[in-house]
Amino acid sequence: TTPAPCTYRCNDGTCIGKEKRCNFVPDCSQREDEADCGECDFESSTCGWQDDSVGYYIWARRNASSILLMPGDMTTNTTKGFVMTVAGGSGSFAGSSRLVSERIASTAASCRVTFGLYRSRDRDGTLALYLEDDSKYTTKLWTDPRTTM
């Protein structure tokens, strides 16, 4: 039989299958196969989250100090931290703005999504959190109670 291709290489050179990455069982000697498994605070990067917007509004990673009247980010509780923001860009005025994560691997029942929300001013619009499964079926998990339609 032909060995399976190496889909994840540990720091010590050991090869493990992609199904062993982020499965809550450390298979690499330095546990790196369980690192960066969905946790992101946007302080150093977008962590694979991408803007998938159509229209006027786009998502971007910005320093909290560049946002008028923002009290600070959740991670540092200062304006020195980084946040994801949605702001006007080029394109048609009407449209949706989507921030999409990479596929998140297996999770435990205790896993949760935690995020902060800051609105510089009340505007018409909708903010919601959706879960999309492998078949592209989406489920709405949360809607901002201050949403106006």
Coordinates of C-alpha atoms in Angstrom, one line a residue:
T1 CA 0.0 0.0 0.0
T2 CA 1.1 3.6 -0.7
P3 CA 1.4 5.7 2.5
A4 CA -0.9 8.7 2.8
P5 CA 0.6 12.1 1.8
C6 CA 1.9 14.2 4.7
T7 CA -0.9 16.8 5.3
Y8 CA 0.6 18.3 8.5
R9 CA 4.3 18.2 9.5
C10 CA 5.1 18.7 13.2
N11 CA 8.1 20.8 14.3
D12 CA 10.1 17.6 15.0
G13 CA 9.4 16.3 11.5
T14 CA 6.7 13.8 12.3
C15 CA 3.9 13.6 9.8
I16 CA 0.3 13.4 10.8
G17 CA -3.0 13.3 8.9
K18 CA -5.2 16.4 8.6
E19 CA -7.9 14.7 10.6
K20 CA -5.5 14.8 13.6
R21 CA -5.1 18.5 13.5
C22 CA -7.3 20.5 16.0
N23 CA -9.0 17.3 17.3
F24 CA -8.2 18.1 21.0
V25 CA -5.6 15.3 21.2
P26 CA -1.9 16.5 20.9
D27 CA -0.2 14.2 18.3
C28 CA 2.9 16.3 17.9
S29 CA 5.6 16.3 20.6
Q30 CA 5.3 20.1 21.1
R31 CA 1.5 20.1 20.8
E32 CA 1.6 22.4 17.8
D33 CA -1.1 20.4 16.0
E34 CA -3.6 21.8 18.6
A35 CA -2.4 25.4 18.3
D36 CA -4.2 28.1 16.3
C37 CA -7.4 26.1 16.1
G38 CA -10.0 28.8 15.8
E39 CA -8.9 31.2 18.5
C40 CA -8.3 34.7 17.1
D41 CA -8.1 38.2 18.7
F42 CA -7.0 40.0 15.5
E43 CA -4.0 41.5 17.4
S44 CA -1.4 40.2 14.9
S45 CA -3.4 39.2 11.9
T46 CA -6.9 38.5 10.5
C47 CA -6.2 34.8 11.3
G48 CA -7.6 33.7 8.0
W49 CA -10.8 35.6 8.2
Q50 CA -11.5 37.2 4.9
D51 CA -13.8 40.0 3.6
D52 CA -16.3 38.4 1.2
S53 CA -18.4 41.6 0.8
V54 CA -20.4 42.7 -2.3
G55 CA -21.2 46.3 -2.6
Y56 CA -20.3 49.5 -0.7
Y57 CA -19.3 48.1 2.8
I58 CA -16.1 46.1 3.4
W59 CA -14.4 44.5 6.4
A60 CA -10.9 45.5 7.3
R61 CA -8.5 45.0 10.3
R62 CA -7.7 48.3 11.9
N63 CA -6.0 49.7 15.0
A64 CA -8.7 50.8 17.5
S65 CA -7.0 54.2 17.8
S66 CA -8.0 55.0 14.2
I67 CA -11.7 54.7 15.0
L68 CA -13.5 57.8 16.1
L69 CA -14.8 57.5 19.7
M70 CA -14.0 53.8 20.1
P71 CA -13.2 53.1 23.7
G72 CA -10.8 50.2 22.9
D73 CA -10.7 46.6 21.9
M74 CA -11.7 43.6 24.0
T75 CA -8.2 42.0 24.1
T76 CA -6.1 44.9 25.4
N77 CA -8.9 47.2 26.7
T78 CA -7.0 50.1 25.1
T79 CA -7.0 51.8 21.8
K80 CA -3.7 50.2 21.0
G81 CA -5.4 46.9 20.0
F82 CA -6.7 45.8 16.7
V83 CA -10.3 45.1 15.6
M84 CA -12.2 44.1 12.5
T85 CA -14.4 47.0 11.2
V86 CA -16.9 47.4 8.5
A87 CA -16.7 50.7 6.6
G88 CA -17.8 52.2 3.3
G89 CA -15.7 51.3 0.3
S90 CA -16.1 51.5 -3.5
G91 CA -19.0 49.8 -5.3
S92 CA -22.7 50.1 -5.3
F93 CA -24.2 51.6 -2.1
A94 CA -26.6 48.8 -1.3
G95 CA -25.1 45.4 -0.6
S96 CA -24.1 43.0 2.1
S97 CA -20.9 42.8 4.0
R98 CA -19.5 39.4 5.0
L99 CA -16.5 38.5 7.1
V100 CA -15.9 34.8 6.6
S101 CA -13.6 32.4 8.6
E102 CA -11.7 29.5 7.3
R103 CA -13.3 26.2 8.0
I104 CA -13.2 25.5 11.7
A105 CA -12.3 21.9 12.4
S106 CA -13.9 19.7 15.1
T107 CA -15.0 21.4 18.2
A108 CA -16.0 20.4 21.7
A109 CA -19.4 21.2 23.2
S110 CA -17.7 23.8 25.4
C111 CA -16.4 25.8 22.4
R112 CA -18.0 29.2 21.8
V113 CA -17.8 32.3 19.8
T114 CA -17.1 35.5 21.8
F115 CA -17.0 38.9 20.2
G116 CA -17.5 42.5 21.1
L117 CA -19.6 45.0 19.2
Y118 CA -19.1 48.7 19.0
R119 CA -21.2 51.0 16.8
S120 CA -20.0 54.5 16.3
R121 CA -23.6 55.6 15.6
D122 CA -26.9 53.9 15.2
R123 CA -27.6 53.1 11.5
D124 CA -30.1 51.1 9.6
G125 CA -28.8 47.7 8.9
T126 CA -28.4 44.2 10.2
L127 CA -25.6 42.5 12.0
A128 CA -25.9 38.7 12.4
L129 CA -23.7 35.7 13.0
Y130 CA -24.3 32.6 10.8
L131 CA -22.9 29.1 10.8
E132 CA -22.4 27.5 7.4
D133 CA -22.0 23.7 7.2
D134 CA -20.2 21.6 4.6
S135 CA -23.2 21.5 2.4
K136 CA -23.4 25.3 2.4
Y137 CA -26.6 25.3 4.5
T138 CA -26.6 28.4 6.8
T139 CA -28.1 28.7 10.3
K140 CA -28.5 32.1 11.9
L141 CA -27.0 31.9 15.4
W142 CA -27.3 35.5 16.6
T143 CA -28.7 38.9 15.5
D144 CA -27.9 42.3 17.1
P145 CA -30.9 43.3 19.1
R146 CA -30.3 46.9 18.1
T147 CA -30.8 46.0 14.4
T148 CA -33.3 48.1 12.5
M149 CA -34.8 47.1 9.2

